Short mmCIF file of C-alpha atoms and ligand atoms in Angstrom, two decimals:
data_model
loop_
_atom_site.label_atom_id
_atom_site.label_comp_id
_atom_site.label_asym_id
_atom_site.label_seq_id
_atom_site.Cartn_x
_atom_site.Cartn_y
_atom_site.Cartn_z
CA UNK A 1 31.31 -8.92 1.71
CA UNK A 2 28.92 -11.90 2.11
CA UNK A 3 27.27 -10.25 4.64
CA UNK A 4 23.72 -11.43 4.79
CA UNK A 5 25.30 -14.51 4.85
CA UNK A 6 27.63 -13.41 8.08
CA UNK A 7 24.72 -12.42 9.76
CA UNK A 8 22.45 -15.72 9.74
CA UNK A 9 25.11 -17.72 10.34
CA UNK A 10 25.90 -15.82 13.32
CA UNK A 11 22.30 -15.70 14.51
CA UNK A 12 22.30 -19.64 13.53
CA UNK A 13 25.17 -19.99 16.36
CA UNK A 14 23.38 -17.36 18.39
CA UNK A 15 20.56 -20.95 19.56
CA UNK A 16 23.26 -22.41 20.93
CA UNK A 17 23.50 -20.03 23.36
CA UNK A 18 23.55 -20.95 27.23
CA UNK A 19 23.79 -24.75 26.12
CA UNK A 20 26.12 -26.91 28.40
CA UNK A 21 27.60 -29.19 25.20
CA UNK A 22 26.13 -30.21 22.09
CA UNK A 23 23.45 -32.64 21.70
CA UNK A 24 21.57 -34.23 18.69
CA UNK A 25 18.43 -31.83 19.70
CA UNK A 26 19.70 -28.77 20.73
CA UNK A 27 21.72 -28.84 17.23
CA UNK A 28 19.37 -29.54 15.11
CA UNK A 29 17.83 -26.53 14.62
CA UNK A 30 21.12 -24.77 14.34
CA UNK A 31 22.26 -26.97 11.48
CA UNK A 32 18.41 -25.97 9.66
CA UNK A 33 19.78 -22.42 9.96
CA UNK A 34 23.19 -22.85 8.84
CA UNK A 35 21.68 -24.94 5.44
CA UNK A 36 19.31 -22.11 5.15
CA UNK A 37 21.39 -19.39 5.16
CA UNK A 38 24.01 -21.76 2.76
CA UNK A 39 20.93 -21.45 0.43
CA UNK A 40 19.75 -18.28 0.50
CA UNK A 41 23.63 -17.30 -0.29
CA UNK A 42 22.72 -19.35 -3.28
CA UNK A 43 24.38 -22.15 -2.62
CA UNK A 44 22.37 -25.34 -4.43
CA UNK A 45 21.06 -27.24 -1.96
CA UNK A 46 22.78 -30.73 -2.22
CA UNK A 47 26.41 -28.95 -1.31
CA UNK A 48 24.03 -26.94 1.66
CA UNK A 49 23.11 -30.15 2.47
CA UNK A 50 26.36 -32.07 2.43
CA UNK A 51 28.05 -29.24 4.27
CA UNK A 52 25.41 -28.93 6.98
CA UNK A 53 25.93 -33.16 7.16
CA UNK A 54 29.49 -32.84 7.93
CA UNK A 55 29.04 -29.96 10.19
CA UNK A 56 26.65 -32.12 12.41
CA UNK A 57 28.81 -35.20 12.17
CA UNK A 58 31.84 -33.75 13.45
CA UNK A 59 30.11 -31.66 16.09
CA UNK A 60 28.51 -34.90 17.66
CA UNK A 61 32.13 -36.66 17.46
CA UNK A 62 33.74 -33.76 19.39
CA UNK A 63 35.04 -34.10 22.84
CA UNK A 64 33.38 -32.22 25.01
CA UNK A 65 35.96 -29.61 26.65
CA UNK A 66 34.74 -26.74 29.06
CA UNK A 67 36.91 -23.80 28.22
CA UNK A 68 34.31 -24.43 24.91
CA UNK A 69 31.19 -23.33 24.72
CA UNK A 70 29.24 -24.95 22.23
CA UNK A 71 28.68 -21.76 19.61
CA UNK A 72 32.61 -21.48 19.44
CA UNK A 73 32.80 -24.95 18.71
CA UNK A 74 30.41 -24.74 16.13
CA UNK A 75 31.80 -21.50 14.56
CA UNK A 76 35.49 -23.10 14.46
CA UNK A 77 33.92 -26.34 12.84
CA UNK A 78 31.84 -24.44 10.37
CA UNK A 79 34.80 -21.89 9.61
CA UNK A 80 37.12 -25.21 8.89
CA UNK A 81 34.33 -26.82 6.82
CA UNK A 82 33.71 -23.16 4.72
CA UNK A 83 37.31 -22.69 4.10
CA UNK A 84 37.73 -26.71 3.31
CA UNK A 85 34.49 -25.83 0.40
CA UNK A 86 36.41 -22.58 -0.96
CA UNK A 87 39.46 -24.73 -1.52
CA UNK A 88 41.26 -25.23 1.56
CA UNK A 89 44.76 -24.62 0.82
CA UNK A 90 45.85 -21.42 -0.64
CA UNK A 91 46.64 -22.55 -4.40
CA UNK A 92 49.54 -21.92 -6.51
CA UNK A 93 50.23 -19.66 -9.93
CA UNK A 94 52.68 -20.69 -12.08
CA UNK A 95 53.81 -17.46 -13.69
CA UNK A 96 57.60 -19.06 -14.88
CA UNK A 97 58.77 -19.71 -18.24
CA UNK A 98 60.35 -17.00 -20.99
CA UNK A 99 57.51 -15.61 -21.74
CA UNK A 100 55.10 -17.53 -19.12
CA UNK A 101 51.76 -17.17 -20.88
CA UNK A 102 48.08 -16.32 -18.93
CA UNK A 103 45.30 -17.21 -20.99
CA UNK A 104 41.95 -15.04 -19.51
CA UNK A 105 38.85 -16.32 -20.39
CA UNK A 106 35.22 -15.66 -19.15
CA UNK A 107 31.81 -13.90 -20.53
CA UNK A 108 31.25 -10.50 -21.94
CA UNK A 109 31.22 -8.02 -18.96
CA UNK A 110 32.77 -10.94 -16.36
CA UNK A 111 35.67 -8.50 -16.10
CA UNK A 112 38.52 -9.93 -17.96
CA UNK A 113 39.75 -6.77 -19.58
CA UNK A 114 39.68 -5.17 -15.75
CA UNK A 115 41.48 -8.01 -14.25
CA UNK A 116 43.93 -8.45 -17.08
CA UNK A 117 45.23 -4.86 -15.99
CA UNK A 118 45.23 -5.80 -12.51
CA UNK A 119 47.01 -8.81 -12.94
CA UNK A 120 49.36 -7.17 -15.15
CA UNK A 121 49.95 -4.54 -12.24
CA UNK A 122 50.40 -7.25 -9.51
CA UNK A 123 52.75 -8.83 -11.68
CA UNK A 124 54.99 -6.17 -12.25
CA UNK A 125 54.60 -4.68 -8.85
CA UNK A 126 54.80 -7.38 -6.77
CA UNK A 127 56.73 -10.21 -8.55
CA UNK A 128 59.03 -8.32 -10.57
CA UNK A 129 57.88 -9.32 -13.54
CA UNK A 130 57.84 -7.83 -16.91
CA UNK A 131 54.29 -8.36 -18.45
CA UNK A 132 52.99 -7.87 -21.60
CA UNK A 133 49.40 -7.36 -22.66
CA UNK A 134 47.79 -9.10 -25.51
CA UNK A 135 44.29 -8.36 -27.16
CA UNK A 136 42.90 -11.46 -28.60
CA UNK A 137 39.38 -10.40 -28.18
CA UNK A 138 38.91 -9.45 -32.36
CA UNK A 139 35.19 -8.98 -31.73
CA UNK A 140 34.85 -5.82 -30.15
CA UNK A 141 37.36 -3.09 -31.35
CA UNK A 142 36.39 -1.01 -28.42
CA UNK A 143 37.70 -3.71 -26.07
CA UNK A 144 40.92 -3.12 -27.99
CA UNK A 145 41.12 0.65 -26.70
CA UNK A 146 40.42 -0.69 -23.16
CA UNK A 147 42.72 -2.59 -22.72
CA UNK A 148 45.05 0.18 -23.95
CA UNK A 149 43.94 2.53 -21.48
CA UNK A 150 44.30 0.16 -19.01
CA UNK A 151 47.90 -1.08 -19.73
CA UNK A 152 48.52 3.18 -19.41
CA UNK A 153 47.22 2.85 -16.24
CA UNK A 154 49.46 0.20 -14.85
CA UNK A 155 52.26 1.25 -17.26
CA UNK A 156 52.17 -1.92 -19.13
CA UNK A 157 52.75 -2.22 -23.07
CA UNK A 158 49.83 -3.68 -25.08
CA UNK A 159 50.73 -5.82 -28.10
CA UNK A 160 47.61 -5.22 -31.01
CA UNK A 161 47.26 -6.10 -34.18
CA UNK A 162 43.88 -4.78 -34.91
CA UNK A 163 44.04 -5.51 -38.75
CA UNK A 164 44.04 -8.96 -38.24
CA UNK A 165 40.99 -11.07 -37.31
CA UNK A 166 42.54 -14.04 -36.35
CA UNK A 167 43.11 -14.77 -32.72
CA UNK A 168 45.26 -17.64 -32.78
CA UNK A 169 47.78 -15.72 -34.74
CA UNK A 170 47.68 -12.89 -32.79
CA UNK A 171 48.77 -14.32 -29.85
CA UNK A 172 51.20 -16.60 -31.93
CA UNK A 173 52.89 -13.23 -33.10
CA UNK A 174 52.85 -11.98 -29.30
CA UNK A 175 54.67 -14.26 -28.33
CA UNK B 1 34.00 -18.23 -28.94
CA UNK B 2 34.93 -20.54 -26.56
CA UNK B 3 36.07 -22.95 -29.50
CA UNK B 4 38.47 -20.04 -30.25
CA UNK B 5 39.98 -20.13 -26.58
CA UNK B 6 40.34 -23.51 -26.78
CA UNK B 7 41.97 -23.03 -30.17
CA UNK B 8 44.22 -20.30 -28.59
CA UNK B 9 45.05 -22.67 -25.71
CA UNK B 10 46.24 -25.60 -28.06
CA UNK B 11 48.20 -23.05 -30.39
CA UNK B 12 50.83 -21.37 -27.13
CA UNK B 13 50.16 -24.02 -24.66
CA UNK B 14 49.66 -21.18 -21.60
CA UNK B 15 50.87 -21.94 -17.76
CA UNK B 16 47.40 -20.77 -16.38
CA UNK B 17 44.18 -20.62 -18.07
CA UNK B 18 42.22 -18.50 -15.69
CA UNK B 19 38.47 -18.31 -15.71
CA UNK B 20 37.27 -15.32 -14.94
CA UNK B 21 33.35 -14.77 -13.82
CA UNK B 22 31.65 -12.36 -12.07
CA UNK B 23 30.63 -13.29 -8.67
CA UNK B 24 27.40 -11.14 -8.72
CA UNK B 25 25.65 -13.88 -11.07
CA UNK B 26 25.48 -16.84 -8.13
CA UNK B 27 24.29 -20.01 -9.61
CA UNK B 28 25.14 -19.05 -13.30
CA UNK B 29 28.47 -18.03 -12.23
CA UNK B 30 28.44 -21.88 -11.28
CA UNK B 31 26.96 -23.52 -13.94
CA UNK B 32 29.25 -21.22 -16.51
CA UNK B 33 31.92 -22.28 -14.77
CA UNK B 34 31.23 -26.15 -15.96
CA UNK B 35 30.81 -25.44 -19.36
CA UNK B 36 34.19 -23.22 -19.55
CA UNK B 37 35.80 -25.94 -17.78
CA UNK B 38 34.33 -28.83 -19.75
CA UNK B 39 35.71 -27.40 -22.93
CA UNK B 40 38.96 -25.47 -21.82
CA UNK B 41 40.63 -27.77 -18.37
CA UNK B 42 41.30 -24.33 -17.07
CA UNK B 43 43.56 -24.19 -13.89
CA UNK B 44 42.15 -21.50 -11.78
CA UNK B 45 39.32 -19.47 -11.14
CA UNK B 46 38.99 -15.36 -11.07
CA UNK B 47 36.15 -13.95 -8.99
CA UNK B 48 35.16 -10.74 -10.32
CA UNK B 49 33.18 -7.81 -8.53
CA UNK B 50 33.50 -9.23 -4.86
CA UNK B 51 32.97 -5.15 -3.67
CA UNK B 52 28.96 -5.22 -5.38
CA UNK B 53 26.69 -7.16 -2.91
CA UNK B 54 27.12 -10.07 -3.46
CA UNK B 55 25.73 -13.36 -1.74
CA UNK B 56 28.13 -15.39 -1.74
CA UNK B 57 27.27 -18.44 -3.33
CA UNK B 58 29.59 -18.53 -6.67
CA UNK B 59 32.34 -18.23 -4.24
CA UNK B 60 31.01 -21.19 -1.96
CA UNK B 61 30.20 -23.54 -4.68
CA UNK B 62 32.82 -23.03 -7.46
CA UNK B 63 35.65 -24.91 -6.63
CA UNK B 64 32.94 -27.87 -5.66
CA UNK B 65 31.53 -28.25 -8.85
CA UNK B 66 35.24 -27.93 -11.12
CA UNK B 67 36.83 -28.47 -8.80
CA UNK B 68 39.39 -26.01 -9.39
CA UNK B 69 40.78 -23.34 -6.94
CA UNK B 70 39.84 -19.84 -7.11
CA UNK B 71 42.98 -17.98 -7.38
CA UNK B 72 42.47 -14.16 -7.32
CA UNK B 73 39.62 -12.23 -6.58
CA UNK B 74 38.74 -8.83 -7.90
CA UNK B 75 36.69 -6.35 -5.58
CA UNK B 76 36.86 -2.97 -7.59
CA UNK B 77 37.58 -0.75 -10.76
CA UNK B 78 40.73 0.29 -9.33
CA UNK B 79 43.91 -1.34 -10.46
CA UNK B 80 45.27 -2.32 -6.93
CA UNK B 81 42.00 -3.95 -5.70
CA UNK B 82 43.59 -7.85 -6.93
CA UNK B 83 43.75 -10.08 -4.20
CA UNK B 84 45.39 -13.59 -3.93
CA UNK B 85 42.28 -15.82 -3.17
CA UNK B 86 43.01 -17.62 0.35
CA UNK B 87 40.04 -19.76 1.64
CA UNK B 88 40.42 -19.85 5.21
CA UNK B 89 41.10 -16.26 5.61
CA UNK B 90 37.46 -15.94 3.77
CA UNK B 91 36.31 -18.42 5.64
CA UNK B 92 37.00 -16.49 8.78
CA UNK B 93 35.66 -13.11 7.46
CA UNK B 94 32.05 -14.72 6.86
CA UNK B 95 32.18 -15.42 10.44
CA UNK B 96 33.28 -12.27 11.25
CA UNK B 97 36.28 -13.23 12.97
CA UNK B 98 37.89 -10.63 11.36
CA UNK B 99 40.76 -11.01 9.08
CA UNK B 100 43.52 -9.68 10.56
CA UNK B 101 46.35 -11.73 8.97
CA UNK B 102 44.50 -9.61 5.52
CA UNK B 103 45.26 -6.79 7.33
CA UNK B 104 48.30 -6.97 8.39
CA UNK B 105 49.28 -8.39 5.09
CA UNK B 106 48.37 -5.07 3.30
CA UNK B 107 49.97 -3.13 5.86
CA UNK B 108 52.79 -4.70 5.89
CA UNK B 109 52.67 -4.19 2.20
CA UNK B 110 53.06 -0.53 2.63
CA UNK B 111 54.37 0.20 5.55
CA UNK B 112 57.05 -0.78 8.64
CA UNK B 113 57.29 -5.00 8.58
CA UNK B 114 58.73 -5.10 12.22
CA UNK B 115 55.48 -2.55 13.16
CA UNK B 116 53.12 -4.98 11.82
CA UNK B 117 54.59 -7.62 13.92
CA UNK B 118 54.60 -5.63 17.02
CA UNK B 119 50.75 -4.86 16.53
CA UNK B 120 50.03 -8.86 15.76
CA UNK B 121 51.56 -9.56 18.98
CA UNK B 122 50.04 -7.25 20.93
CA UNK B 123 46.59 -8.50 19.86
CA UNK B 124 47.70 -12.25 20.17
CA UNK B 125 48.84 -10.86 23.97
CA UNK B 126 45.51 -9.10 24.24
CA UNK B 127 47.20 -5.76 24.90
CA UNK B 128 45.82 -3.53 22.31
CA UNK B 129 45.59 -0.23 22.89
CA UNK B 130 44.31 3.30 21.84
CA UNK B 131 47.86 4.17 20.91
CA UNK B 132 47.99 1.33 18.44
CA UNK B 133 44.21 2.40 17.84
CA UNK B 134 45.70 5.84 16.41
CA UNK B 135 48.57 4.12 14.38
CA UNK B 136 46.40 1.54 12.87
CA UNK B 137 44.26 4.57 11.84
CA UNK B 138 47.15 6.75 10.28
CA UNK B 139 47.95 3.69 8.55
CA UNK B 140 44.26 2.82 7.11
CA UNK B 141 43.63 6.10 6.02
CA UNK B 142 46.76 6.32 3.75
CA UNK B 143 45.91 2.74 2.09
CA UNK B 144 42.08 3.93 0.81
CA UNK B 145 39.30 1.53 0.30
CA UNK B 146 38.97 2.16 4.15
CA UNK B 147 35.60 0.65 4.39
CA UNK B 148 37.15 -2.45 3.19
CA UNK B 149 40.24 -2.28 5.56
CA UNK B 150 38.05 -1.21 8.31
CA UNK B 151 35.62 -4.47 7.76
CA UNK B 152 39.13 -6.74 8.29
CA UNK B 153 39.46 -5.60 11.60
CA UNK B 154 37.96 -7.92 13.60
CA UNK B 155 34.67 -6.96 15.33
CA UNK B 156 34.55 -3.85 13.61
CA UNK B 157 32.58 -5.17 9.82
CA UNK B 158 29.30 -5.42 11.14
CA UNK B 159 29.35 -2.26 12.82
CA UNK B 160 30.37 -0.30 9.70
CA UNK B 161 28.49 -1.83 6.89
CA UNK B 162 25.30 0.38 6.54
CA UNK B 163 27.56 3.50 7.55
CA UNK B 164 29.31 5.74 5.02
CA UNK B 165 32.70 5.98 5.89
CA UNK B 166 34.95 8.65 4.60
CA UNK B 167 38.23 10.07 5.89
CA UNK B 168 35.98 12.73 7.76
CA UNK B 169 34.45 10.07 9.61
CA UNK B 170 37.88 9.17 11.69
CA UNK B 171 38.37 13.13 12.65
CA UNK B 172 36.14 12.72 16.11
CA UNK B 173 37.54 9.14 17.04
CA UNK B 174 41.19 10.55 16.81
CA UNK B 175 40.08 13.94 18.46
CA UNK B 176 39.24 11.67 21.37
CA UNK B 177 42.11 9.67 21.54
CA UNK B 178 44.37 13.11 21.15
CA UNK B 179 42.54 13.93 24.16
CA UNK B 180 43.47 11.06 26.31
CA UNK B 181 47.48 11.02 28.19
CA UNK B 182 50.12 8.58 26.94
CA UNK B 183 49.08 6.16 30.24
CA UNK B 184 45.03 6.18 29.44
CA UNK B 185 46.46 5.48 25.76
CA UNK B 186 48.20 2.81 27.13
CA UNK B 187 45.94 1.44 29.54
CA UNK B 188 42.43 1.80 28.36
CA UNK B 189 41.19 0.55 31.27
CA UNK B 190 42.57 3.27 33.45
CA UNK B 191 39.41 5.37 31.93
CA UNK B 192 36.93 5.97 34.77
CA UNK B 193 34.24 8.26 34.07
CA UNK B 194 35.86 11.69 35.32
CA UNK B 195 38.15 10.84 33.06
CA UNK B 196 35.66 10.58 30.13
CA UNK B 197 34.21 13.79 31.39
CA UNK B 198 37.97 15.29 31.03
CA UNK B 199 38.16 13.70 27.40
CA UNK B 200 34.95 14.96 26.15
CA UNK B 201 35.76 18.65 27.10
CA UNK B 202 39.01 18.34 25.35
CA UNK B 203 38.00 16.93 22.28
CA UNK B 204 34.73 18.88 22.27
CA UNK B 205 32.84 15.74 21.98
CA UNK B 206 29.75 15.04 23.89
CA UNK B 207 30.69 13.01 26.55
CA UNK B 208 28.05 9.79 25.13
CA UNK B 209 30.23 9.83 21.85
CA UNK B 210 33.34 9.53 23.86
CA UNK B 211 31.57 6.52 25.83
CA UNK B 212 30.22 5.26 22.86
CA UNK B 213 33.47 4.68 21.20
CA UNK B 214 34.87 3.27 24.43
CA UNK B 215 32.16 0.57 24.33
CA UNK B 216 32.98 0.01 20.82
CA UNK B 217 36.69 -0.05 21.35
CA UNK B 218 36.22 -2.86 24.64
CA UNK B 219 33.85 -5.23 22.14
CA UNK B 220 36.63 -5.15 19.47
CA UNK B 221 38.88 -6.24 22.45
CA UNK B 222 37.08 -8.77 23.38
CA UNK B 223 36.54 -10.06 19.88
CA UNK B 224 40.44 -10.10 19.34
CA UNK B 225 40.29 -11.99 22.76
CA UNK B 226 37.94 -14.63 21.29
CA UNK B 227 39.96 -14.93 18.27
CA UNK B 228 43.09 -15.46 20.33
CA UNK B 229 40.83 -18.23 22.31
CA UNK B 230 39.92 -19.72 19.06
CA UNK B 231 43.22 -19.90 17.14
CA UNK B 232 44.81 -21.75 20.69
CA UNK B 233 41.60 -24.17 20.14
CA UNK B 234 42.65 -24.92 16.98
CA UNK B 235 45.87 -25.67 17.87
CA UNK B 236 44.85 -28.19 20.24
CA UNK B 237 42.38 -29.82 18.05
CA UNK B 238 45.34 -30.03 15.43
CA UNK B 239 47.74 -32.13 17.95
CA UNK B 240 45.05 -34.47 18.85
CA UNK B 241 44.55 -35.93 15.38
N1 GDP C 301 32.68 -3.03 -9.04
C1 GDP C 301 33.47 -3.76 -9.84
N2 GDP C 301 33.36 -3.61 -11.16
C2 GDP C 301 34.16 -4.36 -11.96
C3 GDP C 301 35.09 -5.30 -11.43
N3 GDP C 301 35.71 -5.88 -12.47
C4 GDP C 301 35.19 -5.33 -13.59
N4 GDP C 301 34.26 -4.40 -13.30
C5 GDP C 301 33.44 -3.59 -14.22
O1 GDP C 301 32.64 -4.47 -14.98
C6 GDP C 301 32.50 -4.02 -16.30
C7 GDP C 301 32.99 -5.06 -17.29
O2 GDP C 301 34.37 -5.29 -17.09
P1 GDP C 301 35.37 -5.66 -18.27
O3 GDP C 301 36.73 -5.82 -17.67
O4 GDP C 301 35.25 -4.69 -19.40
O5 GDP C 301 34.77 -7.07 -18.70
P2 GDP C 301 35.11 -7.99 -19.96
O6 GDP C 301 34.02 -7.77 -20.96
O7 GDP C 301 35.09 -9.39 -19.44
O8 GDP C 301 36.45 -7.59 -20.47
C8 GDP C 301 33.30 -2.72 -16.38
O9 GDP C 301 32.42 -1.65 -16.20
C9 GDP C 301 34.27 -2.83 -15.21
O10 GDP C 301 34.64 -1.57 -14.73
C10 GDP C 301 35.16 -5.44 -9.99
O11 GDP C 301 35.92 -6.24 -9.42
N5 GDP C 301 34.32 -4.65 -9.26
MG1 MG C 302 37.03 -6.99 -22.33
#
């Protein structure tokens, strides 16, 4: 995963190699390659730019302490900063209430029918639960048989009404 | 269509709205993501096709521009390839630090709780061995998608990720460890080169494979070793503030 991305920042790190501490100059080119390799990810360049920003900033305001070597330093500050861009904290999913009700959304060929089933499976697997599927996409009847072989898969039932045309009440009726 | 979702979401009221988009599509997977969320609020993000090779950047730059958390990702056609979406274990993958908490997570899943805990010890006390080596590898090959589980031990990713890996593959590595005693097991570093020699004869392997995989098994040592040194940094940085 990622791992062109792994690999130049790793190189990136790789300059900072045999430095003492940290300086303005012997980071600079290290934060180039960091932005760089944020961009060619393709990450637009304003948040490669504001990350790279903070990554210098707090470098420069770290305490220099010997047991750390200047590319760990960076690669525990840029780690922090990555995981900080992703999110930070792990987040929450509310899956309570009688029924609880996931609404999947996305673009043709995203995945939703795939992930539907998977979620359905994790669901019932791991939490217990008691899921039911619902096909609401009316547009493409062969999405409807998908999602059928898919609930097989994970032995989950599929609610359809494939007569009717109207998503809203579909999913009304389902639940 | 997406006037319909929005229609469905005013009609049932859902607890999540998740959008889902496939991370293979970078920048439009970004710029998608705004219109979805400028007409639907939705409350988390799905990442879709995380196995194909994929940069990275829809992944980086979602939750910036909605500003709303990825909460699963999905790396496969299989049914049991869901994962709950945690950033900092990413985070550390990218820098190949490994992810072992992933790991042991999944194994844990499957197998022995108070085994798992033994083996995160032992790496947090730097005293992995080739007899945990062994386990580990009993244990990977029963979960499948062992490339995957192989690239979230730390140090070993990078090695693996132009090689094709089948069960086949782990056949010579546990031929040589079958061929060590319970103490060289125990104590890798009791391994001198007569040693080696004896190893190679009785796992019929030539005797640079058998040092090859030593040198491979010391750097993911001393990559666990770093990542021991690294989570005690954090630590440290975290009392300060
Ligand atoms: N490799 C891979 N393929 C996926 C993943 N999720 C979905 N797919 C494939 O992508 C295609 C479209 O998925 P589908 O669930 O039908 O998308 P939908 O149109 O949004 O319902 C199918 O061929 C799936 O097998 C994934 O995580 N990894
Ligand atoms: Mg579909």
């Amino acid at each position: 995963m990622f791992e062109s991305l792994s690999d130049k920042l790793e190189s990136a790190f790789k300059n900072l190699k045999g430095q003492g501490r940290i300086t303005e100059l012997n980071i600079a080119s290290t934060v180039k390659e960091i932005r760089r390799a944020l961009v060619d990810a393709d990450v637009n360049y304003k948040i490669a730019k504001e990350f790279t920003d903070r990554v210098k900033d707090k470098a420069m305001g770290e305490k220099v302490i010997n047991a750390i070597s200047p590319g760990q330093l960076m690669t525990k500050i840029v780690k922090d900063e990555l995981a900080d861009l992703m999110g930070g904290q792990e987040s929450s999913f509310d899956a309570k209430g009688n029924p609880a009700v996931i609404l999947i959304a996305g673009l043709q060929g995203s995945g939703k029918t795939t992930f539907s089933g998977k979620l359905a499976n994790y669901l019932k697997t791991r939490k217990g639960l008691s899921p039911l599927l619902v096909a609401a996409d009316v547009y493409r009847p062969a999405a409807i048989e998908q999602l059928k072989i898919i609930g097989d898969q994970v032995g989950v039932d599929v609610y359809t009404e494939e007569e009717n045309k109207n998503p809203v009440s579909i999913v009304q009726n389902a639940v | 269509m997406m006037a319909e979702v929005a229609n469905i979401k005013n009609a049932v009221s859902p607890n999540e709205i998740l959008f889902v988009v496939d991370s293979m599509t970078g920048q439009d997977a970004v710029n998608t993501a705004k219109a979805f969320n400028d007409r639907l609020d939705f409350s988390g993000v799905v990442l879709t096709k995380l196995d194909g090779d994929t940069r990275g950047g829809a992944a980086l730059s979602i939750k910036y521009t909605v500003n709303k958390p990825i909460k699963f990702i999905s790396s496969g056609e299989k049914m049991d390839t869901l994962d709950v979406f945690y950033p900092d274990r990413m985070a550390q993958r990218i820098l190949g630090m490994g992810d072992i908490t992933s790991l042991v997570e999944k194994a844990q899943e499957q197998f022995d709780e108070e085994q798992a805990k033994k083996l995160e010890k032992k790496i947090r006390k730097n005293k992995f061995d080739f007899a945990d080596f062994k386990a580990q590898l009993e244990q990977i090959k029963k979960m499948g998608n062992l490339k995957d589980l192989m690239g979230m031990i730390p140090g070993v990713g990078k090695h693996i990720k132009d090689i094709d890996i089948s069960d086949d593959s782990f056949k010579g590595i546990e031929a040589i460890i079958n061929s060590m005693t319970p103490q060289e097991r125990a104590d890798p570093d009791l391994i001198d080169s007569s040693r080696r020699r004896r190893i190679a004869k009785g796992s019929g392997k030539d005797i640079t494979e058998v040092n090859s995989f030593m040198k491979q098994f010391e750097q993911m040592r001393e990559m666990m070793k770093n990542m021991n040194k690294m989570n005690m940094f954090g630590k440290t940085m975290g009392m300060r503030k």
